[in-house]
GROMACS .gro file of N, CA and C in nm:
model
  552
    1MET      N    1   0.761   0.944   6.917
    1MET     CA    2   0.876   0.894   6.846
    1MET      C    3   1.004   0.944   6.910
    2ASN      N    4   1.007   1.068   6.953
    2ASN     CA    5   1.126   1.124   7.014
    2ASN      C    6   1.154   1.059   7.150
    3GLY      N    7   1.049   1.017   7.220
    3GLY     CA    8   1.066   0.949   7.348
    3GLY      C    9   1.135   0.814   7.332
    4ASN      N   10   1.102   0.741   7.224
    4ASN     CA   11   1.167   0.614   7.199
    4ASN      C   12   1.316   0.632   7.172
    5ARG      N   13   1.348   0.739   7.105
    5ARG     CA   14   1.487   0.765   7.073
    5ARG      C   15   1.568   0.792   7.200
    6THR      N   16   1.511   0.863   7.296
    6THR     CA   17   1.579   0.891   7.422
    6THR      C   18   1.598   0.763   7.501
    7ASN      N   19   1.496   0.678   7.507
    7ASN     CA   20   1.509   0.551   7.579
    7ASN      C   21   1.614   0.463   7.515
    8TRP      N   22   1.619   0.457   7.384
    8TRP     CA   23   1.718   0.375   7.316
    8TRP      C   24   1.859   0.429   7.343
    9GLY      N   25   1.871   0.561   7.351
    9GLY     CA   26   2.002   0.621   7.379
    9GLY      C   27   2.053   0.580   7.517
   10ARG      N   28   1.967   0.584   7.617
   10ARG     CA   29   2.008   0.544   7.752
   10ARG      C   30   2.033   0.395   7.759
   11ASN      N   31   1.940   0.316   7.708
   11ASN     CA   32   1.955   0.171   7.713
   11ASN      C   33   2.071   0.125   7.625
   12GLY      N   34   2.088   0.188   7.511
   12GLY     CA   35   2.197   0.150   7.421
   12GLY      C   36   2.332   0.173   7.486
   13PHE      N   37   2.346   0.282   7.562
   13PHE     CA   38   2.471   0.309   7.631
   13PHE      C   39   2.502   0.200   7.733
   14VAL      N   40   2.401   0.156   7.805
   14VAL     CA   41   2.420   0.049   7.903
   14VAL      C   42   2.457  -0.081   7.833
   15TYR      N   43   2.392  -0.111   7.720
   15TYR     CA   44   2.424  -0.233   7.646
   15TYR      C   45   2.566  -0.229   7.592
   16VAL      N   46   2.610  -0.114   7.546
   16VAL     CA   47   2.747  -0.102   7.496
   16VAL      C   48   2.846  -0.121   7.610
   17LEU      N   49   2.818  -0.064   7.727
   17LEU     CA   50   2.906  -0.084   7.842
   17LEU      C   51   2.915  -0.230   7.882
   18ILE      N   52   2.803  -0.299   7.881
   18ILE     CA   53   2.803  -0.442   7.915
   18ILE      C   54   2.882  -0.521   7.812
   19LEU      N   55   2.867  -0.488   7.684
   19LEU     CA   56   2.940  -0.557   7.578
   19LEU      C   57   3.090  -0.535   7.592
   20VAL      N   58   3.131  -0.412   7.618
   20VAL     CA   59   3.274  -0.382   7.633
   20VAL      C   60   3.331  -0.454   7.755
   21ALA      N   61   3.256  -0.459   7.864
   21ALA     CA   62   3.302  -0.530   7.983
   21ALA      C   63   3.317  -0.679   7.955
   22ALA      N   64   3.223  -0.737   7.881
   22ALA     CA   65   3.232  -0.879   7.847
   22ALA      C   66   3.355  -0.907   7.760
   23ILE      N   67   3.383  -0.818   7.665
   23ILE     CA   68   3.500  -0.836   7.580
   23ILE      C   69   3.628  -0.824   7.663
   24ALA      N   70   3.633  -0.729   7.754
   24ALA     CA   71   3.752  -0.711   7.838
   24ALA      C   72   3.775  -0.834   7.926
   25LEU      N   73   3.670  -0.889   7.982
   25LEU     CA   74   3.685  -1.009   8.063
   25LEU      C   75   3.728  -1.128   7.978
   26PHE      N   76   3.678  -1.137   7.855
   26PHE     CA   77   3.715  -1.246   7.764
   26PHE      C   78   3.863  -1.236   7.727
   27VAL      N   79   3.911  -1.114   7.702
   27VAL     CA   80   4.052  -1.094   7.666
   27VAL      C   81   4.142  -1.129   7.783
   28ASN      N   82   4.102  -1.098   7.905
   28ASN     CA   83   4.185  -1.125   8.022
   28ASN      C   84   4.190  -1.273   8.059
   29MET      N   85   4.103  -1.355   8.004
   29MET     CA   86   4.102  -1.497   8.037
   29MET      C   87   4.219  -1.572   7.973
   30PHE      N   88   4.278  -1.519   7.867
   30PHE     CA   89   4.382  -1.590   7.795
   30PHE      C   90   4.517  -1.522   7.820
   31PRO      N   91   4.622  -1.600   7.849
   31PRO     CA   92   4.754  -1.539   7.869
   31PRO      C   93   4.809  -1.483   7.739
   32ARG      N   94   4.891  -1.377   7.750
   32ARG     CA   95   4.943  -1.311   7.632
   32ARG      C   96   5.059  -1.388   7.568
   33THR      N   97   5.143  -1.451   7.649
   33THR     CA   98   5.256  -1.528   7.596
   33THR      C   99   5.257  -1.664   7.662
   34PRO      N  100   5.298  -1.764   7.589
   34PRO     CA  101   5.306  -1.896   7.652
   34PRO      C  102   5.416  -1.896   7.758
   35GLN      N  103   5.387  -1.948   7.875
   35GLN     CA  104   5.480  -1.945   7.986
   35GLN      C  105   5.586  -2.054   7.978
   36ALA      N  106   5.573  -2.151   7.890
   36ALA     CA  107   5.667  -2.263   7.883
   36ALA      C  108   5.802  -2.219   7.828
   37ASP      N  109   5.807  -2.118   7.739
   37ASP     CA  110   5.930  -2.078   7.675
   37ASP      C  111   5.998  -1.960   7.744
   38VAL      N  112   5.963  -1.928   7.866
   38VAL     CA  113   6.023  -1.815   7.937
   38VAL      C  114   6.132  -1.868   8.029
   39VAL      N  115   6.253  -1.810   8.016
   39VAL     CA  116   6.364  -1.850   8.101
   39VAL      C  117   6.423  -1.726   8.168
   40GLU      N  118   6.502  -1.746   8.271
   40GLU     CA  119   6.567  -1.636   8.341
   40GLU      C  120   6.687  -1.586   8.261
   41ILE      N  121   6.725  -1.463   8.286
   41ILE     CA  122   6.837  -1.404   8.212
   41ILE      C  123   6.970  -1.470   8.250
   42SER      N  124   6.978  -1.527   8.369
   42SER     CA  125   7.101  -1.597   8.408
   42SER      C  126   7.125  -1.719   8.320
   43LYS      N  127   7.017  -1.785   8.282
   43LYS     CA  128   7.028  -1.901   8.194
   43LYS      C  129   7.070  -1.857   8.054
   44VAL      N  130   7.017  -1.742   8.009
   44VAL     CA  131   7.058  -1.687   7.879
   44VAL      C  132   7.207  -1.653   7.881
   45ALA      N  133   7.254  -1.596   7.992
   45ALA     CA  134   7.397  -1.562   8.004
   45ALA      C  135   7.483  -1.689   7.999
   46ARG      N  136   7.439  -1.795   8.063
   46ARG     CA  137   7.513  -1.922   8.060
   46ARG      C  138   7.517  -1.978   7.918
   47TRP      N  139   7.403  -1.968   7.843
   47TRP     CA  140   7.402  -2.015   7.705
   47TRP      C  141   7.496  -1.934   7.617
   48VAL      N  142   7.503  -1.802   7.642
   48VAL     CA  143   7.596  -1.718   7.565
   48VAL      C  144   7.740  -1.760   7.594
   49GLN      N  145   7.773  -1.789   7.720
   49GLN     CA  146   7.908  -1.834   7.755
   49GLN      C  147   7.941  -1.966   7.688
   50GLU      N  148   7.841  -2.055   7.675
   50GLU     CA  149   7.863  -2.186   7.615
   50GLU      C  150   7.859  -2.180   7.463
   51GLY      N  151   7.822  -2.065   7.404
   51GLY     CA  152   7.818  -2.050   7.259
   51GLY      C  153   7.693  -2.110   7.195
   52LYS      N  154   7.586  -2.128   7.271
   52LYS     CA  155   7.463  -2.188   7.219
   52LYS      C  156   7.368  -2.087   7.156
   53VAL      N  157   7.388  -1.957   7.180
   53VAL     CA  158   7.293  -1.856   7.136
   53VAL      C  159   7.334  -1.803   7.000
   54ALA      N  160   7.239  -1.803   6.905
   54ALA     CA  161   7.265  -1.748   6.770
   54ALA      C  162   7.231  -1.600   6.765
   55SER      N  163   7.114  -1.561   6.821
   55SER     CA  164   7.075  -1.420   6.816
   55SER      C  165   6.984  -1.387   6.933
   56ILE      N  166   6.988  -1.257   6.968
   56ILE     CA  167   6.900  -1.204   7.072
   56ILE      C  168   6.836  -1.077   7.017
   57VAL      N  169   6.703  -1.071   7.024
   57VAL     CA  170   6.629  -0.951   6.984
   57VAL      C  171   6.578  -0.887   7.112
   58VAL      N  172   6.619  -0.762   7.136
   58VAL     CA  173   6.579  -0.688   7.255
   58VAL      C  174   6.468  -0.593   7.215
   59GLU      N  175   6.353  -0.607   7.279
   59GLU     CA  176   6.239  -0.520   7.253
   59GLU      C  177   6.188  -0.467   7.386
   60GLY      N  178   6.232  -0.348   7.423
   60GLY     CA  179   6.202  -0.295   7.555
   60GLY      C  180   6.277  -0.375   7.659
   61ASP      N  181   6.206  -0.438   7.751
   61ASP     CA  182   6.268  -0.526   7.851
   61ASP      C  183   6.254  -0.673   7.815
   62ASP      N  184   6.187  -0.703   7.706
   62ASP     CA  185   6.166  -0.841   7.662
   62ASP      C  186   6.281  -0.884   7.571
   63LEU      N  187   6.319  -1.009   7.586
   63LEU     CA  188   6.425  -1.067   7.503
   63LEU      C  189   6.368  -1.187   7.428
   64ARG      N  190   6.404  -1.197   7.301
   64ARG     CA  191   6.372  -1.317   7.223
   64ARG      C  192   6.504  -1.381   7.183
   65VAL      N  193   6.529  -1.497   7.237
   65VAL     CA  194   6.657  -1.565   7.220
   65VAL      C  195   6.637  -1.682   7.124
   66ARG      N  196   6.723  -1.688   7.019
   66ARG     CA  197   6.720  -1.803   6.926
   66ARG      C  198   6.851  -1.878   6.942
   67LEU      N  199   6.838  -2.005   6.975
   67LEU     CA  200   6.956  -2.089   6.994
   67LEU      C  201   7.007  -2.141   6.861
   68ARG      N  202   7.136  -2.174   6.857
   68ARG     CA  203   7.193  -2.237   6.737
   68ARG      C  204   7.133  -2.377   6.724
   69ASN      N  205   7.114  -2.421   6.602
   69ASN     CA  206   7.060  -2.555   6.571
   69ASN      C  207   6.918  -2.574   6.625
   70SER      N  208   6.843  -2.465   6.643
   70SER     CA  209   6.706  -2.477   6.691
   70SER      C  210   6.623  -2.361   6.634
   71PRO      N  211   6.509  -2.391   6.572
   71PRO     CA  212   6.425  -2.283   6.519
   71PRO      C  213   6.338  -2.217   6.627
   72ARG      N  214   6.335  -2.278   6.743
   72ARG     CA  215   6.249  -2.231   6.851
   72ARG      C  216   6.302  -2.100   6.910
   73VAL      N  217   6.209  -2.007   6.940
   73VAL     CA  218   6.244  -1.880   7.003
   73VAL      C  219   6.205  -1.889   7.150
   74ILE      N  220   6.302  -1.854   7.236
   74ILE     CA  221   6.281  -1.859   7.380
   74ILE      C  222   6.274  -1.716   7.432
   75ARG      N  223   6.182  -1.691   7.521
   75ARG     CA  224   6.162  -1.556   7.575
   75ARG      C  225   6.230  -1.543   7.711
   76SER      N  226   6.275  -1.420   7.736
   76SER     CA  227   6.334  -1.387   7.864
   76SER      C  228   6.310  -1.238   7.888
   77ARG      N  229   6.345  -1.193   8.008
   77ARG     CA  230   6.330  -1.051   8.042
   77ARG      C  231   6.458  -1.003   8.108
   78LYS      N  232   6.498  -0.882   8.073
   78LYS     CA  233   6.611  -0.819   8.139
   78LYS      C  234   6.559  -0.722   8.244
   79GLU      N  235   6.650  -0.675   8.327
   79GLU     CA  236   6.612  -0.578   8.429
   79GLU      C  237   6.574  -0.446   8.363
   80PRO      N  238   6.466  -0.382   8.407
   80PRO     CA  239   6.428  -0.254   8.347
   80PRO      C  240   6.530  -0.146   8.380
   81GLY      N  241   6.557  -0.061   8.282
   81GLY     CA  242   6.648   0.052   8.303
   81GLY      C  243   6.793   0.021   8.275
   82GLU      N  244   6.829  -0.104   8.251
   82GLU     CA  245   6.968  -0.140   8.221
   82GLU      C  246   6.974  -0.203   8.082
   83ASP      N  247   7.090  -0.186   8.018
   83ASP     CA  248   7.103  -0.248   7.886
   83ASP      C  249   7.147  -0.393   7.900
   84LEU      N  250   7.127  -0.470   7.795
   84LEU     CA  251   7.152  -0.614   7.796
   84LEU      C  252   7.300  -0.645   7.814
   85LEU      N  253   7.387  -0.571   7.747
   85LEU     CA  254   7.530  -0.600   7.754
   85LEU      C  255   7.585  -0.585   7.896
   86THR      N  256   7.540  -0.484   7.967
   86THR     CA  257   7.584  -0.464   8.105
   86THR      C  258   7.537  -0.580   8.193
   87GLN      N  259   7.417  -0.625   8.173
   87GLN     CA  260   7.365  -0.736   8.254
   87GLN      C  261   7.437  -0.866   8.222
   88LEU      N  262   7.467  -0.891   8.093
   88LEU     CA  263   7.538  -1.013   8.057
   88LEU      C  264   7.680  -1.011   8.115
   89LYS      N  265   7.745  -0.895   8.113
   89LYS     CA  266   7.879  -0.885   8.171
   89LYS      C  267   7.874  -0.906   8.323
   90ALA      N  268   7.766  -0.864   8.387
   90ALA     CA  269   7.751  -0.886   8.532
   90ALA      C  270   7.741  -1.035   8.564
   91TYR      N  271   7.691  -1.115   8.469
   91TYR     CA  272   7.683  -1.260   8.488
   91TYR      C  273   7.811  -1.330   8.443
   92GLY      N  274   7.914  -1.257   8.404
   92GLY     CA  275   8.042  -1.316   8.371
   92GLY      C  276   8.063  -1.345   8.224
   93VAL      N  277   7.982  -1.289   8.136
   93VAL     CA  278   7.998  -1.311   7.992
   93VAL      C  279   8.104  -1.212   7.943
   94SER      N  280   8.202  -1.261   7.867
   94SER     CA  281   8.309  -1.174   7.817
   94SER      C  282   8.263  -1.101   7.690
   95SER      N  283   8.338  -0.997   7.654
   95SER     CA  284   8.305  -0.918   7.534
   95SER      C  285   8.318  -1.001   7.408
   96THR      N  286   8.414  -1.094   7.401
   96THR     CA  287   8.430  -1.179   7.281
   96THR      C  288   8.312  -1.275   7.267
   97GLN      N  289   8.261  -1.324   7.380
   97GLN     CA  290   8.144  -1.414   7.373
   97GLN      C  291   8.020  -1.336   7.329
   98ILE      N  292   8.006  -1.212   7.374
   98ILE     CA  293   7.892  -1.130   7.333
   98ILE      C  294   7.903  -1.097   7.185
   99ALA      N  295   8.026  -1.077   7.133
   99ALA     CA  296   8.046  -1.042   6.992
   99ALA      C  297   8.004  -1.156   6.899
  100GLU      N  298   8.003  -1.280   6.948
  100GLU     CA  299   7.962  -1.395   6.866
  100GLU      C  300   7.810  -1.403   6.849
  101VAL      N  301   7.737  -1.327   6.927
  101VAL     CA  302   7.591  -1.330   6.924
  101VAL      C  303   7.541  -1.209   6.847
  102ASP      N  304   7.445  -1.234   6.758
  102ASP     CA  305   7.383  -1.125   6.682
  102ASP      C  306   7.275  -1.062   6.771
  103VAL      N  307   7.302  -0.938   6.817
  103VAL     CA  308   7.210  -0.868   6.906
  103VAL      C  309   7.141  -0.758   6.826
  104GLU      N  310   7.007  -0.760   6.828
  104GLU     CA  311   6.928  -0.658   6.759
  104GLU      C  312   6.838  -0.590   6.861
  105VAL      N  313   6.841  -0.457   6.863
  105VAL     CA  314   6.761  -0.380   6.958
  105VAL      C  315   6.649  -0.311   6.882
  106LYS      N  316   6.526  -0.336   6.925
  106LYS     CA  317   6.408  -0.272   6.866
  106LYS      C  318   6.342  -0.187   6.973
  107PRO      N  319   6.275  -0.079   6.931
  107PRO     CA  320   6.204   0.002   7.032
  107PRO      C  321   6.089  -0.079   7.092
  108GLY      N  322   6.061  -0.053   7.220
  108GLY     CA  323   5.954  -0.124   7.289
  108GLY      C  324   5.817  -0.089   7.233
  109ASN      N  325   5.726  -0.180   7.246
  109ASN     CA  326   5.590  -0.163   7.197
  109ASN      C  327   5.508  -0.091   7.303
  110GLN      N  328   5.482   0.038   7.283
  110GLN     CA  329   5.404   0.116   7.380
  110GLN      C  330   5.256   0.084   7.372
  111PHE      N  331   5.208   0.041   7.255
  111PHE     CA  332   5.066   0.009   7.240
  111PHE      C  333   5.028  -0.110   7.328
  112GLY      N  334   5.117  -0.206   7.340
  112GLY     CA  335   5.089  -0.324   7.423
  112GLY      C  336   5.073  -0.288   7.569
  113ASN      N  337   5.154  -0.193   7.618
  113ASN     CA  338   5.141  -0.150   7.757
  113ASN      C  339   5.008  -0.081   7.781
  114TRP      N  340   4.969   0.006   7.689
  114TRP     CA  341   4.840   0.075   7.704
  114TRP      C  342   4.724  -0.023   7.695
  115LEU      N  343   4.735  -0.121   7.605
  115LEU     CA  344   4.628  -0.221   7.593
  115LEU      C  345   4.616  -0.302   7.721
  116TYR      N  346   4.729  -0.337   7.780
  116TYR     CA  347   4.728  -0.412   7.906
  116TYR      C  348   4.663  -0.331   8.017
  117ILE      N  349   4.699  -0.204   8.028
  117ILE     CA  350   4.640  -0.117   8.131
  117ILE      C  351   4.490  -0.100   8.105
  118PHE      N  352   4.452  -0.078   7.979
  118PHE     CA  353   4.311  -0.055   7.944
  118PHE      C  354   4.226  -0.178   7.976
  119THR      N  355   4.274  -0.297   7.941
  119THR     CA  356   4.193  -0.417   7.964
  119THR      C  357   4.182  -0.450   8.112
  120ASN      N  358   4.279  -0.408   8.193
  120ASN     CA  359   4.269  -0.434   8.337
  120ASN      C  360   4.184  -0.330   8.408
  121LEU      N  361   4.183  -0.207   8.359
  121LEU     CA  362   4.104  -0.102   8.423
  121LEU      C  363   3.961  -0.095   8.371
  122LEU      N  364   3.936  -0.152   8.255
  122LEU     CA  365   3.804  -0.141   8.194
  122LEU      C  366   3.691  -0.196   8.281
  123PRO      N  367   3.704  -0.314   8.342
  123PRO     CA  368   3.594  -0.361   8.427
  123PRO      C  369   3.566  -0.267   8.544
  124ILE      N  370   3.670  -0.206   8.601
  124ILE     CA  371   3.650  -0.112   8.711
  124ILE      C  372   3.576   0.011   8.662
  125ILE      N  373   3.613   0.059   8.544
  125ILE     CA  374   3.547   0.177   8.488
  125ILE      C  375   3.400   0.147   8.458
  126VAL      N  376   3.372   0.028   8.405
  126VAL     CA  377   3.234  -0.008   8.371
  126VAL      C  378   3.149  -0.017   8.497
  127VAL      N  379   3.201  -0.079   8.602
  127VAL     CA  380   3.125  -0.089   8.727
  127VAL      C  381   3.102   0.051   8.784
  128GLY      N  382   3.203   0.137   8.778
  128GLY     CA  383   3.187   0.274   8.826
  128GLY      C  384   3.083   0.350   8.746
  129ALA      N  385   3.083   0.332   8.614
  129ALA     CA  386   2.985   0.401   8.529
  129ALA      C  387   2.843   0.352   8.559
  130LEU      N  388   2.826   0.222   8.577
  130LEU     CA  389   2.694   0.169   8.611
  130LEU      C  390   2.647   0.221   8.747
  131PHE      N  391   2.738   0.228   8.843
  131PHE     CA  392   2.705   0.282   8.974
  131PHE      C  393   2.665   0.428   8.962
  132PHE      N  394   2.738   0.504   8.881
  132PHE     CA  395   2.707   0.646   8.860
  132PHE      C  396   2.568   0.661   8.796
  133LEU      N  397   2.537   0.577   8.696
  133LEU     CA  398   2.406   0.585   8.631
  133LEU      C  399   2.292   0.552   8.728
  134LEU      N  400   2.314   0.453   8.813
  134LEU     CA  401   2.211   0.418   8.910
  134LEU      C  402   2.189   0.531   9.010
  135LEU      N  403   2.296   0.594   9.055
  135LEU     CA  404   2.281   0.705   9.148
  135LEU      C  405   2.213   0.824   9.082
  136ARG      N  406   2.245   0.846   8.955
  136ARG     CA  407   2.185   0.959   8.884
  136ARG      C  408   2.035   0.938   8.864
  137GLN      N  409   1.995   0.815   8.838
  137GLN     CA  410   1.852   0.787   8.822
  137GLN      C  411   1.779   0.795   8.955
  138ALA      N  412   1.848   0.769   9.064
  138ALA     CA  413   1.785   0.769   9.195
  138ALA      C  414   1.765   0.909   9.250
  139GLN      N  415   1.829   1.009   9.190
  139GLN     CA  416   1.813   1.146   9.237
  139GLN      C  417   1.677   1.201   9.197
  140GLY      N  418   1.629   1.299   9.271
  140GLY     CA  419   1.501   1.363   9.237
  140GLY      C  420   1.389   1.311   9.326
  141GLY      N  421   1.281   1.391   9.335
  141GLY     CA  422   1.170   1.355   9.421
  141GLY      C  423   1.080   1.248   9.362
  142ASN      N  424   1.069   1.243   9.230
  142ASN     CA  425   0.977   1.149   9.166
  142ASN      C  426   1.054   1.029   9.111
  143SER      N  427   1.146   0.979   9.187
  143SER     CA  428   1.229   0.868   9.142
  143SER      C  429   1.155   0.736   9.156
  144GLN      N  430   1.174   0.649   9.059
  144GLN     CA  431   1.111   0.519   9.063
  144GLN      C  432   1.188   0.424   9.154
  145ALA      N  433   1.313   0.457   9.183
  145ALA     CA  434   1.394   0.368   9.266
  145ALA      C  435   1.338   0.357   9.407
  146PHE      N  436   1.283   0.466   9.459
  146PHE     CA  437   1.233   0.465   9.596
  146PHE      C  438   1.081   0.447   9.602
  147SER      N  439   1.014   0.428   9.491
  147SER     CA  440   0.869   0.414   9.493
  147SER      C  441   0.826   0.274   9.452
  148PHE      N  442   0.912   0.174   9.472
  148PHE     CA  443   0.875   0.039   9.430
  148PHE      C  444   0.765  -0.020   9.516
  149GLY      N  445   0.745   0.029   9.638
  149GLY     CA  446   0.642  -0.025   9.725
  149GLY      C  447   0.510   0.048   9.715
  150LYS      N  448   0.507   0.157   9.643
  150LYS     CA  449   0.384   0.235   9.632
  150LYS      C  450   0.295   0.176   9.524
  151SER      N  451   0.168   0.168   9.556
  151SER     CA  452   0.072   0.114   9.460
  151SER      C  453   0.022   0.225   9.369
  152ARG      N  454   0.006   0.195   9.244
  152ARG     CA  455  -0.049   0.291   9.149
  152ARG      C  456  -0.200   0.272   9.129
  153ALA      N  457  -0.257   0.182   9.206
  153ALA     CA  458  -0.400   0.155   9.193
  153ALA      C  459  -0.480   0.274   9.245
  154ARG      N  460  -0.594   0.300   9.179
  154ARG     CA  461  -0.681   0.411   9.221
  154ARG      C  462  -0.803   0.354   9.291
  155LEU      N  463  -0.847   0.425   9.388
  155LEU     CA  464  -0.964   0.382   9.464
  155LEU      C  465  -1.090   0.408   9.382
  156TYR      N  466  -1.173   0.306   9.364
  156TYR     CA  467  -1.296   0.319   9.288
  156TYR      C  468  -1.413   0.303   9.384
  157VAL      N  469  -1.497   0.404   9.389
  157VAL     CA  470  -1.616   0.400   9.475
  157VAL      C  471  -1.736   0.387   9.383
  158GLY      N  472  -1.817   0.285   9.404
  158GLY     CA  473  -1.932   0.260   9.317
  158GLY      C  474  -2.043   0.362   9.333
  159ASP      N  475  -2.056   0.427   9.446
  159ASP     CA  476  -2.164   0.522   9.469
  159ASP      C  477  -2.142   0.653   9.396
  160LYS      N  478  -2.021   0.688   9.374
  160LYS     CA  479  -1.991   0.819   9.317
  160LYS      C  480  -1.994   0.807   9.164
  161PRO      N  481  -2.081   0.882   9.098
  161PRO     CA  482  -2.085   0.874   8.951
  161PRO      C  483  -1.961   0.940   8.891
  162THR      N  484  -1.914   0.881   8.782
  162THR     CA  485  -1.796   0.935   8.717
  162THR      C  486  -1.833   1.049   8.623
  163VAL      N  487  -1.956   1.049   8.569
  163VAL     CA  488  -2.004   1.156   8.482
  163VAL      C  489  -2.109   1.234   8.560
  164THR      N  490  -2.091   1.364   8.571
  164THR     CA  491  -2.186   1.447   8.645
  164THR      C  492  -2.278   1.521   8.547
  165PHE      N  493  -2.380   1.585   8.602
  165PHE     CA  494  -2.474   1.661   8.520
  165PHE      C  495  -2.405   1.780   8.454
  166ASP      N  496  -2.308   1.839   8.521
  166ASP     CA  497  -2.235   1.952   8.462
  166ASP      C  498  -2.157   1.910   8.337
  167ASP      N  499  -2.115   1.783   8.332
  167ASP     CA  500  -2.040   1.736   8.215
  167ASP      C  501  -2.127   1.731   8.090
  168VAL      N  502  -2.259   1.708   8.106
  168VAL     CA  503  -2.348   1.691   7.990
  168VAL      C  504  -2.456   1.798   7.984
  169ALA      N  505  -2.441   1.908   8.054
  169ALA     CA  506  -2.547   2.009   8.066
  169ALA      C  507  -2.586   2.069   7.932
  170GLY      N  508  -2.495   2.098   7.844
  170GLY     CA  509  -2.531   2.164   7.718
  170GLY      C  510  -2.540   2.070   7.600
  171ALA      N  511  -2.525   1.941   7.619
  171ALA     CA  512  -2.522   1.847   7.507
  171ALA      C  513  -2.664   1.804   7.471
  172GLU      N  514  -2.704   1.828   7.347
  172GLU     CA  515  -2.838   1.792   7.301
  172GLU      C  516  -2.854   1.641   7.294
  173GLU      N  517  -2.749   1.570   7.256
  173GLU     CA  518  -2.757   1.424   7.245
  173GLU      C  519  -2.783   1.362   7.381
  174ALA      N  520  -2.723   1.416   7.483
  174ALA     CA  521  -2.743   1.362   7.618
  174ALA      C  522  -2.887   1.383   7.663
  175LYS      N  523  -2.945   1.498   7.626
  175LYS     CA  524  -3.085   1.523   7.662
  175LYS      C  525  -3.177   1.423   7.593
  176GLN      N  526  -3.149   1.394   7.465
  176GLN     CA  527  -3.232   1.301   7.391
  176GLN      C  528  -3.220   1.160   7.450
  177GLU      N  529  -3.099   1.119   7.486
  177GLU     CA  530  -3.080   0.987   7.544
  177GLU      C  531  -3.152   0.977   7.679
  178LEU      N  532  -3.145   1.080   7.757
  178LEU     CA  533  -3.213   1.081   7.886
  178LEU      C  534  -3.365   1.079   7.865
  179GLN      N  535  -3.416   1.146   7.763
  179GLN     CA  536  -3.558   1.144   7.735
  179GLN      C  537  -3.602   1.004   7.696
  180GLU      N  538  -3.518   0.932   7.619
  180GLU     CA  539  -3.552   0.796   7.581
  180GLU      C  540  -3.556   0.704   7.701
  181VAL      N  541  -3.462   0.725   7.794
  181VAL     CA  542  -3.460   0.642   7.913
  181VAL      C  543  -3.583   0.667   7.998
  182VAL      N  544  -3.627   0.795   8.009
  182VAL     CA  545  -3.744   0.829   8.089
  182VAL      C  546  -3.869   0.769   8.024
  183GLU      N  547  -3.880   0.776   7.893
  183GLU     CA  548  -3.997   0.721   7.824
  183GLU      C  549  -4.002   0.569   7.835
  184PHE      N  550  -3.891   0.507   7.839
  184PHE     CA  551  -3.889   0.362   7.847
  184PHE      C  552  -3.946   0.315   7.979
   0.00000   0.00000   0.00000
């Protein structure tokens, strides 16, 4: 019973690794944001100059821009390490034009960055773990990895008896059976 538990522990770990790798590959197949609504920051600056922008929500380096007379939210990105107002002024937007826009700054989502890194590194980690397990099983003198060509068959010789006289020397039942065979 204890042997089955050890085998399930090893096999279960491999099955869990395969499941996690499949989930990671499934998650990476779908894009995180729709690419149709992404515009450059220069276009956002031009909209601010024209008075078309109602609000901008800054979350890390991501921008969510809502235009006046439109419920649709358009995404953009600013340069990392610089604030939005400095970048808009670099594109020629005046302070009065910026004041007409409702700008809200939210802290960046750190969990999303870690999730992105984890889902991209997970397949590499799984392949490395499987490689490590295969190498670990291949170590040792009695490894099955290197004995796939060896036959486990035993040589059977018909002339050589498998039971000898020493095996049955003190057994009374064997003497009686032998006596019956001799009498027959």
